[in-house]
Amino acid sequence: ILNVEQSPQSLHVQEGDSTNFTCSFPSSNFYALHWYRWETAKSPEALFVMTLNGDEKKKGRISATLNTKEGYSYLYIKGSQPEDSATYLCAFYQAGTALIFGKGTTLSVSS
Amino acid sequence: NAGVTQTPKFQVLKTGQSMTLQCAQDMNHEYMSWYRQDPGMGLRLIHYSVGAGITDQGEVPNGYNVSRSTTEDFPLRLLSAAPSQTSVYFCASSSPGGQGREQYFGPGTRLTVT
């Protein structure tokens, strides 16, 4: 059974702090790595889908990197704002299998 | 453009009852899937479809049935509800490329089985 690990499980930061989370996944037969943002009482929304080793993606203050050889991805948030409070999910896709989601990192940003 | 819609939003069932969770998308996406979300667990894939007339099982298919007669609709049937099926159910769709592509999620259905 494929396993996707996210750390930390939860995180509390102050407004303006920069932070990062880790997603670890199997390094064999890699196809794609997804990051989603999930706000309370809403549905998950895609942030990034990355497919190439060394990929770096950016959307505003949020960016992500990918290392398929060692099986990890980092999500960075620069200058956290209260509206960044959410659960961040990563999901790993190995061709021919299901999209496997991690349990998420819950970020709380206080002003 | 409504995206992915799900009905109902909430449902309470008694053990042994059957019901259908509805999912529809208006983005002409070929790929659709059903997930369940349980406390302390990630989203787990129940069933998926790569196009009309084609369905396949995901990680946790037991107790659920699906069909895909049109591109737009992908209903999930609970054949005989059990308390273990108490969960939040999400439907998702994506453009060709399936799970390698960004998934668009519906708002979810919260199901309680007593």
Coordinates of N, CA and C in Angstrom, one line a residue:
Chain A
I1 N 0.9 -1.2 0.0 CA 0.0 0.0 0.0 C 0.9 1.2 0.0
L2 N 0.7 2.1 -0.9 CA 1.5 3.4 -1.0 C 1.1 4.3 0.1
N3 N 2.1 5.0 0.7 CA 1.9 5.8 1.8 C 2.4 7.2 1.5
V4 N 1.6 8.2 1.8 CA 2.0 9.6 1.7 C 2.0 10.3 3.1
E5 N 3.1 10.8 3.5 CA 3.3 11.3 4.8 C 3.4 12.8 4.7
Q6 N 2.7 13.5 5.6 CA 2.8 15.0 5.7 C 3.2 15.4 7.1
S7 N 4.1 16.4 7.1 CA 4.5 16.9 8.4 C 4.7 18.4 8.3
P8 N 4.5 19.1 9.4 CA 3.9 18.6 10.7 C 2.4 18.3 10.5
Q9 N 1.8 17.7 11.5 CA 0.3 17.5 11.4 C -0.4 18.8 11.5
S10 N 0.1 19.7 12.4 CA -0.5 21.0 12.5 C 0.5 22.0 12.9
L11 N 0.2 23.3 12.7 CA 1.2 24.3 12.8 C 0.4 25.6 13.2
H12 N 1.0 26.4 14.1 CA 0.4 27.7 14.5 C 1.5 28.7 14.4
V13 N 1.2 29.7 13.5 CA 2.2 30.8 13.3 C 1.5 32.2 13.5
Q14 N 2.4 33.2 13.6 CA 1.9 34.5 13.7 C 1.8 35.2 12.4
E15 N 0.9 36.1 12.2 CA 0.8 36.8 10.9 C 2.2 37.4 10.6
G16 N 2.6 37.2 9.3 CA 3.9 37.7 8.8 C 5.0 36.6 8.9
D17 N 4.8 35.6 9.6 CA 5.8 34.5 9.6 C 5.8 33.8 8.3
S18 N 6.9 33.3 7.9 CA 7.0 32.3 6.8 C 7.1 30.9 7.3
T19 N 6.5 30.0 6.6 CA 6.5 28.6 7.1 C 6.6 27.7 5.9
N20 N 6.8 26.4 6.2 CA 6.9 25.4 5.2 C 6.4 24.0 5.7
F21 N 5.9 23.2 4.8 CA 5.4 21.9 5.2 C 6.1 20.9 4.3
T22 N 6.1 19.6 4.7 CA 6.8 18.6 3.9 C 5.7 17.5 3.5
C23 N 5.9 17.0 2.3 CA 5.1 15.8 1.9 C 6.1 14.8 1.4
S24 N 6.1 13.6 2.0 CA 7.0 12.5 1.6 C 6.2 11.4 0.9
F25 N 6.7 10.9 -0.2 CA 6.0 9.9 -1.0 C 7.0 8.9 -1.6
P26 N 6.5 7.7 -2.1 CA 7.4 6.7 -2.7 C 8.1 7.3 -3.9
S27 N 9.4 7.0 -4.0 CA 10.2 7.6 -5.1 C 10.2 6.8 -6.4
S28 N 9.5 5.6 -6.4 CA 9.5 4.8 -7.6 C 8.2 5.1 -8.4
N29 N 8.4 5.0 -9.7 CA 7.2 5.1 -10.7 C 6.4 6.3 -10.5
F30 N 7.1 7.4 -10.2 CA 6.4 8.7 -10.0 C 5.7 9.2 -11.2
Y31 N 4.5 9.8 -11.0 CA 3.8 10.4 -12.2 C 3.4 11.8 -11.9
A32 N 2.8 12.1 -10.7 CA 2.5 13.5 -10.4 C 2.3 13.7 -8.9
L33 N 2.5 14.9 -8.4 CA 2.3 15.3 -7.0 C 1.4 16.5 -7.0
H34 N 0.3 16.4 -6.2 CA -0.6 17.5 -6.1 C -0.5 18.1 -4.8
W35 N -0.8 19.5 -4.7 CA -1.1 20.2 -3.5 C -2.4 20.8 -3.5
Y36 N -3.2 20.7 -2.4 CA -4.5 21.3 -2.3 C -4.6 22.1 -1.1
R37 N -5.4 23.1 -1.1 CA -5.8 23.9 0.0 C -7.2 23.6 0.4
W38 N -7.5 23.3 1.7 CA -8.8 22.9 2.1 C -9.2 23.8 3.3
E39 N -10.1 24.7 3.0 CA -10.6 25.6 4.1 C -11.8 24.9 4.8
T40 N -12.0 25.2 6.0 CA -13.1 24.6 6.8 C -14.4 24.9 6.1
A41 N -15.3 23.9 6.0 CA -16.6 24.0 5.4 C -16.6 24.2 3.9
K42 N -15.5 24.1 3.3 CA -15.4 24.2 1.9 C -14.8 22.9 1.3
S43 N -14.6 22.8 0.0 CA -14.0 21.6 -0.6 C -12.6 21.9 -1.0
P44 N -11.8 20.9 -1.1 CA -10.4 21.1 -1.5 C -10.2 21.8 -2.8
E45 N -9.3 22.8 -2.9 CA -9.0 23.5 -4.2 C -7.5 23.2 -4.5
A46 N -7.3 23.0 -5.8 CA -5.9 22.7 -6.2 C -5.0 23.9 -6.1
L47 N -3.8 23.7 -5.6 CA -2.8 24.8 -5.7 C -1.8 24.5 -6.8
F48 N -1.3 23.3 -6.8 CA -0.3 22.9 -7.8 C -0.4 21.5 -8.2
V49 N -0.1 21.1 -9.4 CA 0.2 19.8 -9.8 C 1.6 19.8 -10.4
M50 N 2.5 19.0 -9.9 CA 3.9 18.9 -10.4 C 4.2 17.6 -10.9
T51 N 4.9 17.5 -12.0 CA 5.2 16.3 -12.6 C 6.7 16.0 -12.9
L52 N 7.5 17.1 -12.8 CA 8.9 16.9 -13.2 C 9.8 17.1 -12.0
N53 N 10.9 16.2 -11.9 CA 11.8 16.4 -10.8 C 12.5 17.8 -10.9
G54 N 12.5 18.5 -9.8 CA 13.1 19.8 -9.8 C 12.1 20.9 -10.1
D55 N 10.8 20.5 -10.3 CA 9.8 21.5 -10.6 C 9.7 22.5 -9.4
E56 N 9.5 23.7 -9.7 CA 9.1 24.7 -8.7 C 7.9 25.5 -9.2
K57 N 6.9 25.6 -8.4 CA 5.7 26.3 -8.8 C 5.4 27.4 -7.8
K58 N 4.8 28.5 -8.3 CA 4.5 29.6 -7.4 C 3.2 30.2 -7.7
K59 N 2.4 30.6 -6.7 CA 1.1 31.2 -6.8 C 1.0 32.3 -5.7
G60 N 1.3 33.5 -6.0 CA 1.3 34.6 -5.0 C 2.4 34.3 -4.0
R61 N 2.0 34.2 -2.7 CA 3.0 34.0 -1.6 C 3.3 32.5 -1.4
I62 N 2.6 31.6 -2.1 CA 2.8 30.2 -1.9 C 3.6 29.6 -3.0
S63 N 4.6 28.8 -2.7 CA 5.4 28.1 -3.7 C 5.6 26.7 -3.2
A64 N 6.0 25.8 -4.2 CA 6.3 24.4 -3.9 C 7.4 23.9 -4.7
T65 N 8.2 23.0 -4.2 CA 9.3 22.3 -4.9 C 9.1 20.9 -4.9
L66 N 9.7 20.2 -5.8 CA 9.5 18.7 -5.9 C 10.9 18.0 -6.2
N67 N 11.1 17.0 -5.4 CA 12.3 16.1 -5.6 C 11.7 14.7 -5.7
T68 N 11.7 14.2 -6.9 CA 11.1 12.9 -7.2 C 12.1 11.8 -6.9
K69 N 13.4 12.1 -6.9 CA 14.4 11.0 -6.7 C 14.4 10.6 -5.3
E70 N 14.3 11.6 -4.4 CA 14.3 11.3 -2.9 C 12.9 11.2 -2.3
G71 N 11.9 11.6 -3.1 CA 10.5 11.4 -2.7 C 10.0 12.4 -1.7
Y72 N 10.2 13.7 -2.0 CA 9.6 14.7 -1.1 C 9.2 16.0 -1.9
S73 N 8.3 16.7 -1.3 CA 7.9 18.0 -1.8 C 7.7 19.0 -0.7
Y74 N 8.1 20.2 -0.9 CA 7.9 21.2 0.2 C 6.9 22.3 -0.3
L75 N 6.1 22.7 0.6 CA 5.2 23.8 0.3 C 5.6 25.0 1.2
Y76 N 5.8 26.1 0.6 CA 6.3 27.3 1.4 C 5.2 28.4 1.3
I77 N 5.0 29.0 2.5 CA 4.1 30.2 2.5 C 4.9 31.3 3.1
K78 N 5.1 32.4 2.3 CA 5.9 33.6 2.7 C 4.9 34.6 3.3
G79 N 5.3 35.1 4.5 CA 4.5 36.2 5.1 C 3.0 35.8 5.3
S80 N 2.9 34.7 6.1 CA 1.5 34.1 6.4 C 0.5 35.2 6.8
Q81 N -0.7 35.0 6.3 CA -1.8 35.9 6.6 C -2.9 35.0 7.3
P82 N -3.8 35.6 8.1 CA -4.9 34.9 8.6 C -5.7 34.1 7.6
E83 N -5.9 34.6 6.4 CA -6.6 33.9 5.4 C -5.9 32.7 4.8
D84 N -4.7 32.5 5.2 CA -3.9 31.3 4.8 C -4.3 30.1 5.7
S85 N -5.0 30.4 6.8 CA -5.4 29.3 7.7 C -6.3 28.3 6.9
A86 N -5.8 27.0 6.9 CA -6.5 26.0 6.2 C -5.7 24.7 6.4
T87 N -6.3 23.6 5.9 CA -5.5 22.4 5.8 C -4.9 22.2 4.4
Y88 N -3.6 21.9 4.4 CA -2.9 21.7 3.1 C -2.7 20.2 2.9
L89 N -3.3 19.7 1.8 CA -3.2 18.3 1.4 C -2.2 18.1 0.3
C90 N -1.4 17.1 0.4 CA -0.7 16.7 -0.8 C -1.2 15.3 -1.2
A91 N -1.0 15.0 -2.5 CA -1.5 13.7 -3.1 C -0.5 13.3 -4.1
F92 N -0.3 12.0 -4.1 CA 0.7 11.4 -4.9 C 0.1 10.5 -5.9
Y93 N 0.5 10.6 -7.2 CA -0.1 9.7 -8.2 C 1.0 8.9 -8.9
Q94 N 0.9 7.6 -8.8 CA 1.8 6.6 -9.4 C 0.9 6.0 -10.5
A95 N 1.4 6.1 -11.8 CA 0.5 5.6 -12.9 C 0.0 4.3 -12.7
G96 N -1.3 4.1 -12.9 CA -2.0 2.8 -12.8 C -2.5 2.6 -11.4
T97 N -2.3 3.5 -10.5 CA -2.8 3.3 -9.1 C -3.8 4.5 -8.8
A98 N -4.3 4.5 -7.6 CA -5.2 5.6 -7.2 C -4.3 6.8 -6.8
L99 N -5.0 8.0 -6.8 CA -4.4 9.2 -6.3 C -4.4 9.1 -4.7
I100 N -3.3 9.0 -4.1 CA -3.2 8.8 -2.7 C -3.0 10.1 -1.9
F101 N -3.9 10.4 -1.0 CA -3.8 11.7 -0.3 C -3.1 11.5 1.0
G102 N -2.3 12.5 1.5 CA -1.8 12.5 2.8 C -2.9 13.0 3.8
K103 N -2.6 13.0 5.1 CA -3.6 13.4 6.0 C -3.7 14.9 6.2
G104 N -2.7 15.6 5.7 CA -2.8 17.1 5.6 C -2.0 17.7 6.8
T105 N -1.6 18.9 6.5 CA -1.1 19.8 7.6 C -2.0 21.0 7.8
T106 N -2.5 21.1 9.0 CA -3.4 22.2 9.4 C -2.7 23.4 9.9
L107 N -2.8 24.5 9.1 CA -2.1 25.8 9.5 C -3.1 26.7 10.1
S108 N -2.7 27.3 11.2 CA -3.5 28.4 11.8 C -2.6 29.6 11.9
V109 N -3.1 30.7 11.4 CA -2.3 32.0 11.4 C -3.1 33.0 12.3
S110 N -2.5 33.5 13.3 CA -3.1 34.4 14.2 C -2.6 35.8 13.9
S111 N -3.5 36.8 14.0 CA -3.1 38.2 13.8 C -2.6 38.9 15.1
Chain B
N1 N -21.5 28.5 -15.1 CA -20.6 27.3 -14.9 C -20.7 26.9 -13.4
A2 N -21.4 25.9 -13.1 CA -21.6 25.5 -11.7 C -20.4 24.7 -11.2
G3 N -19.6 24.1 -12.0 CA -18.5 23.2 -11.6 C -19.0 21.9 -11.2
V4 N -18.6 21.4 -10.1 CA -19.1 20.1 -9.6 C -20.1 20.3 -8.5
T5 N -21.3 19.7 -8.7 CA -22.4 19.8 -7.7 C -22.7 18.4 -7.1
Q6 N -23.1 18.4 -5.9 CA -23.4 17.2 -5.2 C -24.7 17.4 -4.4
T7 N -25.6 16.4 -4.4 CA -26.8 16.4 -3.6 C -27.0 15.0 -3.0
P8 N -27.5 14.9 -1.8 CA -27.9 16.0 -0.9 C -26.6 16.5 -0.2
K9 N -26.7 17.6 0.6 CA -25.6 18.1 1.4 C -25.5 17.3 2.7
F10 N -26.6 16.9 3.2 CA -26.6 16.1 4.5 C -27.7 15.0 4.3
Q11 N -27.4 13.8 4.9 CA -28.3 12.7 4.9 C -28.1 11.8 6.1
V12 N -29.2 11.4 6.7 CA -29.2 10.4 7.8 C -29.9 9.2 7.3
L13 N -29.2 8.1 7.5 CA -29.8 6.8 7.1 C -29.8 5.8 8.2
K14 N -30.7 4.9 8.2 CA -30.7 3.8 9.1 C -29.9 2.6 8.5
T15 N -29.3 1.8 9.4 CA -28.6 0.7 8.9 C -29.5 -0.2 8.0
G16 N -28.9 -0.6 6.9 CA -29.7 -1.4 5.9 C -30.4 -0.7 4.8
Q17 N -30.6 0.6 5.0 CA -31.2 1.4 4.0 C -30.3 1.6 2.8
S18 N -30.8 1.9 1.6 CA -30.0 2.2 0.5 C -30.3 3.6 0.0
M19 N -29.3 4.2 -0.6 CA -29.5 5.6 -1.2 C -28.5 5.9 -2.3
T20 N -28.8 6.9 -3.0 CA -27.8 7.3 -4.1 C -27.4 8.8 -3.8
L21 N -26.1 9.0 -3.8 CA -25.5 10.3 -3.7 C -25.3 10.8 -5.2
Q22 N -25.8 12.0 -5.4 CA -25.7 12.5 -6.8 C -24.5 13.4 -7.0
C23 N -23.9 13.3 -8.2 CA -22.7 14.1 -8.5 C -22.9 14.5 -10.0
A24 N -22.7 15.8 -10.3 CA -22.8 16.2 -11.7 C -21.7 17.3 -11.9
Q25 N -21.2 17.4 -13.1 CA -20.2 18.4 -13.5 C -20.6 18.9 -14.9
D26 N -20.3 20.2 -15.1 CA -20.6 20.9 -16.3 C -19.4 21.4 -17.1
M27 N -18.3 20.7 -16.8 CA -17.0 21.2 -17.4 C -16.5 20.2 -18.5
N28 N -17.4 19.2 -18.9 CA -17.1 18.3 -19.9 C -15.9 17.4 -19.5
H29 N -15.7 17.2 -18.3 CA -14.6 16.4 -17.8 C -14.8 14.9 -18.0
E30 N -13.8 14.2 -18.5 CA -14.0 12.8 -18.8 C -13.8 12.0 -17.5
Y31 N -12.9 12.5 -16.6 CA -12.6 11.7 -15.4 C -13.4 12.2 -14.2
M32 N -14.1 11.3 -13.5 CA -14.8 11.6 -12.3 C -14.5 10.5 -11.2
S33 N -14.6 11.0 -10.0 CA -14.2 10.0 -8.9 C -15.0 10.4 -7.7
W34 N -15.1 9.4 -6.8 CA -15.7 9.6 -5.4 C -14.7 9.3 -4.4
Y35 N -14.6 10.1 -3.3 CA -13.7 10.0 -2.2 C -14.6 10.0 -0.9
R36 N -14.0 9.4 0.1 CA -14.6 9.6 1.4 C -13.5 10.2 2.4
Q37 N -14.0 11.0 3.3 CA -13.1 11.7 4.2 C -13.5 11.3 5.6
D38 N -12.6 10.7 6.3 CA -12.9 10.3 7.7 C -11.9 10.9 8.6
P39 N -12.3 11.2 9.9 CA -11.4 11.8 10.8 C -10.0 11.1 10.9
G40 N -8.9 11.9 10.8 CA -7.6 11.2 11.0 C -7.1 10.5 9.7
M41 N -7.9 10.5 8.7 CA -7.5 9.8 7.5 C -7.4 10.8 6.3
G42 N -6.7 10.5 5.3 CA -6.7 11.3 4.1 C -8.0 11.0 3.3
L43 N -8.1 11.7 2.2 CA -9.2 11.4 1.3 C -8.9 10.0 0.7
R44 N -9.9 9.1 0.7 CA -9.7 7.8 0.1 C -10.6 7.6 -1.1
L45 N -10.0 7.0 -2.1 CA -10.8 6.8 -3.4 C -11.7 5.6 -3.3
I46 N -13.0 5.8 -3.6 CA -13.9 4.7 -3.6 C -14.1 4.1 -5.0
H47 N -14.5 4.9 -5.9 CA -14.6 4.4 -7.3 C -14.3 5.6 -8.2
Y48 N -13.9 5.3 -9.5 CA -13.6 6.3 -10.4 C -14.1 5.9 -11.8
S49 N -14.2 6.9 -12.7 CA -14.6 6.6 -14.1 C -13.8 7.5 -15.0
V50 N -13.3 6.8 -16.1 CA -12.5 7.6 -17.1 C -13.3 8.1 -18.3
G51 N -14.6 7.8 -18.2 CA -15.5 8.2 -19.3 C -16.8 7.5 -19.2
A52 N -17.8 8.0 -20.0 CA -19.1 7.3 -19.9 C -19.0 5.8 -20.3
G53 N -19.6 5.0 -19.4 CA -19.7 3.6 -19.6 C -18.5 2.8 -19.0
I54 N -17.5 3.6 -18.4 CA -16.3 2.9 -17.9 C -16.2 3.3 -16.4
T55 N -16.1 2.3 -15.5 CA -15.9 2.6 -14.1 C -14.9 1.6 -13.6
D56 N -14.3 1.9 -12.5 CA -13.3 1.0 -11.8 C -13.2 1.3 -10.4
Q57 N -12.7 0.3 -9.6 CA -12.7 0.4 -8.1 C -11.4 1.2 -7.7
G58 N -11.6 1.9 -6.6 CA -10.5 2.6 -5.9 C -10.0 1.8 -4.8
E59 N -9.6 2.5 -3.7 CA -9.0 1.8 -2.5 C -10.1 1.2 -1.7
V60 N -11.2 1.8 -1.5 CA -12.3 1.3 -0.6 C -13.6 1.2 -1.2
P61 N -13.8 0.2 -2.2 CA -15.0 0.1 -3.0 C -16.1 -0.6 -2.3
N62 N -15.8 -1.4 -1.3 CA -16.8 -2.4 -0.8 C -18.0 -1.6 -0.2
G63 N -19.2 -2.1 -0.6 CA -20.5 -1.5 -0.1 C -21.0 -0.4 -1.0
Y64 N -20.3 0.0 -2.0 CA -20.7 1.0 -2.9 C -20.7 0.6 -4.4
N65 N -21.6 1.2 -5.1 CA -21.8 0.9 -6.5 C -21.9 2.2 -7.3
V66 N -21.3 2.2 -8.5 CA -21.4 3.3 -9.4 C -21.7 2.9 -10.8
S67 N -22.2 3.9 -11.6 CA -22.4 3.8 -13.0 C -22.1 5.1 -13.6
R68 N -21.8 5.1 -14.9 CA -21.6 6.4 -15.6 C -22.2 6.3 -17.0
S69 N -23.5 6.7 -17.0 CA -24.2 6.7 -18.3 C -24.0 7.9 -19.1
T70 N -23.6 9.0 -18.5 CA -23.4 10.3 -19.3 C -22.1 10.9 -18.8
T71 N -21.5 11.8 -19.6 CA -20.3 12.4 -19.2 C -20.5 13.3 -17.9
E72 N -21.7 13.9 -17.8 CA -22.0 14.8 -16.7 C -22.2 14.2 -15.3
D73 N -22.8 13.0 -15.3 CA -23.3 12.5 -14.0 C -22.5 11.2 -13.6
F74 N -22.3 11.1 -12.2 CA -21.6 10.0 -11.7 C -22.2 9.7 -10.3
P75 N -23.3 9.0 -10.2 CA -23.9 8.7 -8.9 C -23.2 7.6 -8.2
L76 N -23.3 7.7 -6.9 CA -22.7 6.7 -6.0 C -23.8 6.1 -5.2
R77 N -24.0 4.8 -5.3 CA -25.0 4.1 -4.6 C -24.5 3.3 -3.4
L78 N -25.2 3.5 -2.2 CA -24.9 2.7 -1.1 C -26.0 1.6 -1.1
L79 N -25.6 0.4 -1.1 CA -26.5 -0.7 -1.3 C -27.2 -1.1 -0.1
S80 N -26.5 -1.1 1.0 CA -27.1 -1.5 2.3 C -26.3 -0.8 3.4
A81 N -26.7 0.4 3.8 CA -25.9 1.3 4.6 C -25.5 0.7 5.9
A82 N -24.2 0.9 6.3 CA -23.7 0.4 7.6 C -23.1 1.6 8.3
P83 N -23.0 1.6 9.7 CA -22.5 2.7 10.4 C -21.0 3.0 10.0
S84 N -20.3 2.0 9.5 CA -18.9 2.3 9.0 C -18.9 3.2 7.8
Q85 N -20.0 3.4 7.2 CA -20.1 4.3 6.0 C -20.4 5.7 6.4
T86 N -20.6 6.0 7.7 CA -20.7 7.4 8.1 C -19.4 8.1 7.8
S87 N -19.6 9.2 7.0 CA -18.4 9.9 6.5 C -18.8 11.1 5.7
V88 N -17.9 11.9 5.2 CA -18.1 12.9 4.3 C -17.7 12.5 2.9
Y89 N -18.5 12.6 1.9 CA -18.3 12.1 0.6 C -18.0 13.2 -0.4
F90 N -16.9 13.2 -1.1 CA -16.6 14.2 -2.1 C -16.6 13.5 -3.5
C91 N -17.2 14.2 -4.4 CA -17.1 13.9 -5.8 C -16.0 14.8 -6.4
A92 N -15.3 14.3 -7.4 CA -14.3 15.2 -8.1 C -14.3 14.9 -9.5
S93 N -13.8 15.8 -10.3 CA -13.7 15.6 -11.8 C -12.4 16.2 -12.2
S94 N -11.9 15.7 -13.4 CA -10.7 16.4 -14.0 C -10.7 16.1 -15.5
S95 N -9.9 16.9 -16.2 CA -9.8 16.8 -17.6 C -9.0 15.5 -17.9
P96 N -9.0 15.1 -19.2 CA -8.2 13.9 -19.6 C -6.8 13.9 -19.0
G97 N -6.4 12.8 -18.5 CA -5.1 12.7 -17.8 C -5.5 12.2 -16.4
G98 N -6.8 12.2 -16.1 CA -7.2 11.5 -14.8 C -6.6 12.1 -13.6
Q99 N -6.0 11.2 -12.8 CA -5.5 11.5 -11.5 C -4.1 12.3 -11.6
G100 N -3.6 12.4 -12.8 CA -2.4 13.2 -13.0 C -2.7 14.7 -13.1
R101 N -4.0 15.0 -13.3 CA -4.5 16.3 -13.5 C -5.2 16.9 -12.3
E102 N -5.2 18.2 -12.2 CA -5.9 18.9 -11.1 C -7.3 18.4 -10.9
Q103 N -7.7 18.0 -9.7 CA -9.0 17.5 -9.4 C -9.9 18.7 -8.9
Y104 N -11.1 18.8 -9.5 CA -12.1 19.8 -9.0 C -13.1 19.1 -8.1
F105 N -13.2 19.5 -6.9 CA -14.1 18.8 -5.9 C -15.4 19.5 -5.8
G106 N -16.5 18.7 -5.5 CA -17.8 19.2 -5.2 C -17.8 19.6 -3.7
P107 N -18.9 20.1 -3.2 CA -19.0 20.6 -1.9 C -19.1 19.6 -0.8
G108 N -19.3 18.3 -1.2 CA -19.4 17.2 -0.2 C -20.8 16.9 0.2
T109 N -21.0 15.6 0.6 CA -22.2 15.2 1.3 C -21.8 14.5 2.6
R110 N -22.5 15.1 3.7 CA -22.2 14.5 5.0 C -23.2 13.4 5.3
L111 N -22.8 12.2 5.4 CA -23.7 11.1 5.6 C -23.5 10.5 7.0
T112 N -24.6 10.3 7.7 CA -24.6 9.6 9.0 C -25.5 8.4 8.9
V113 N -24.9 7.2 9.3 CA -25.7 6.0 9.3 C -25.9 5.5 10.8
T114 N -27.1 5.4 11.2 CA -27.4 5.1 12.6 C -27.8 3.6 12.8

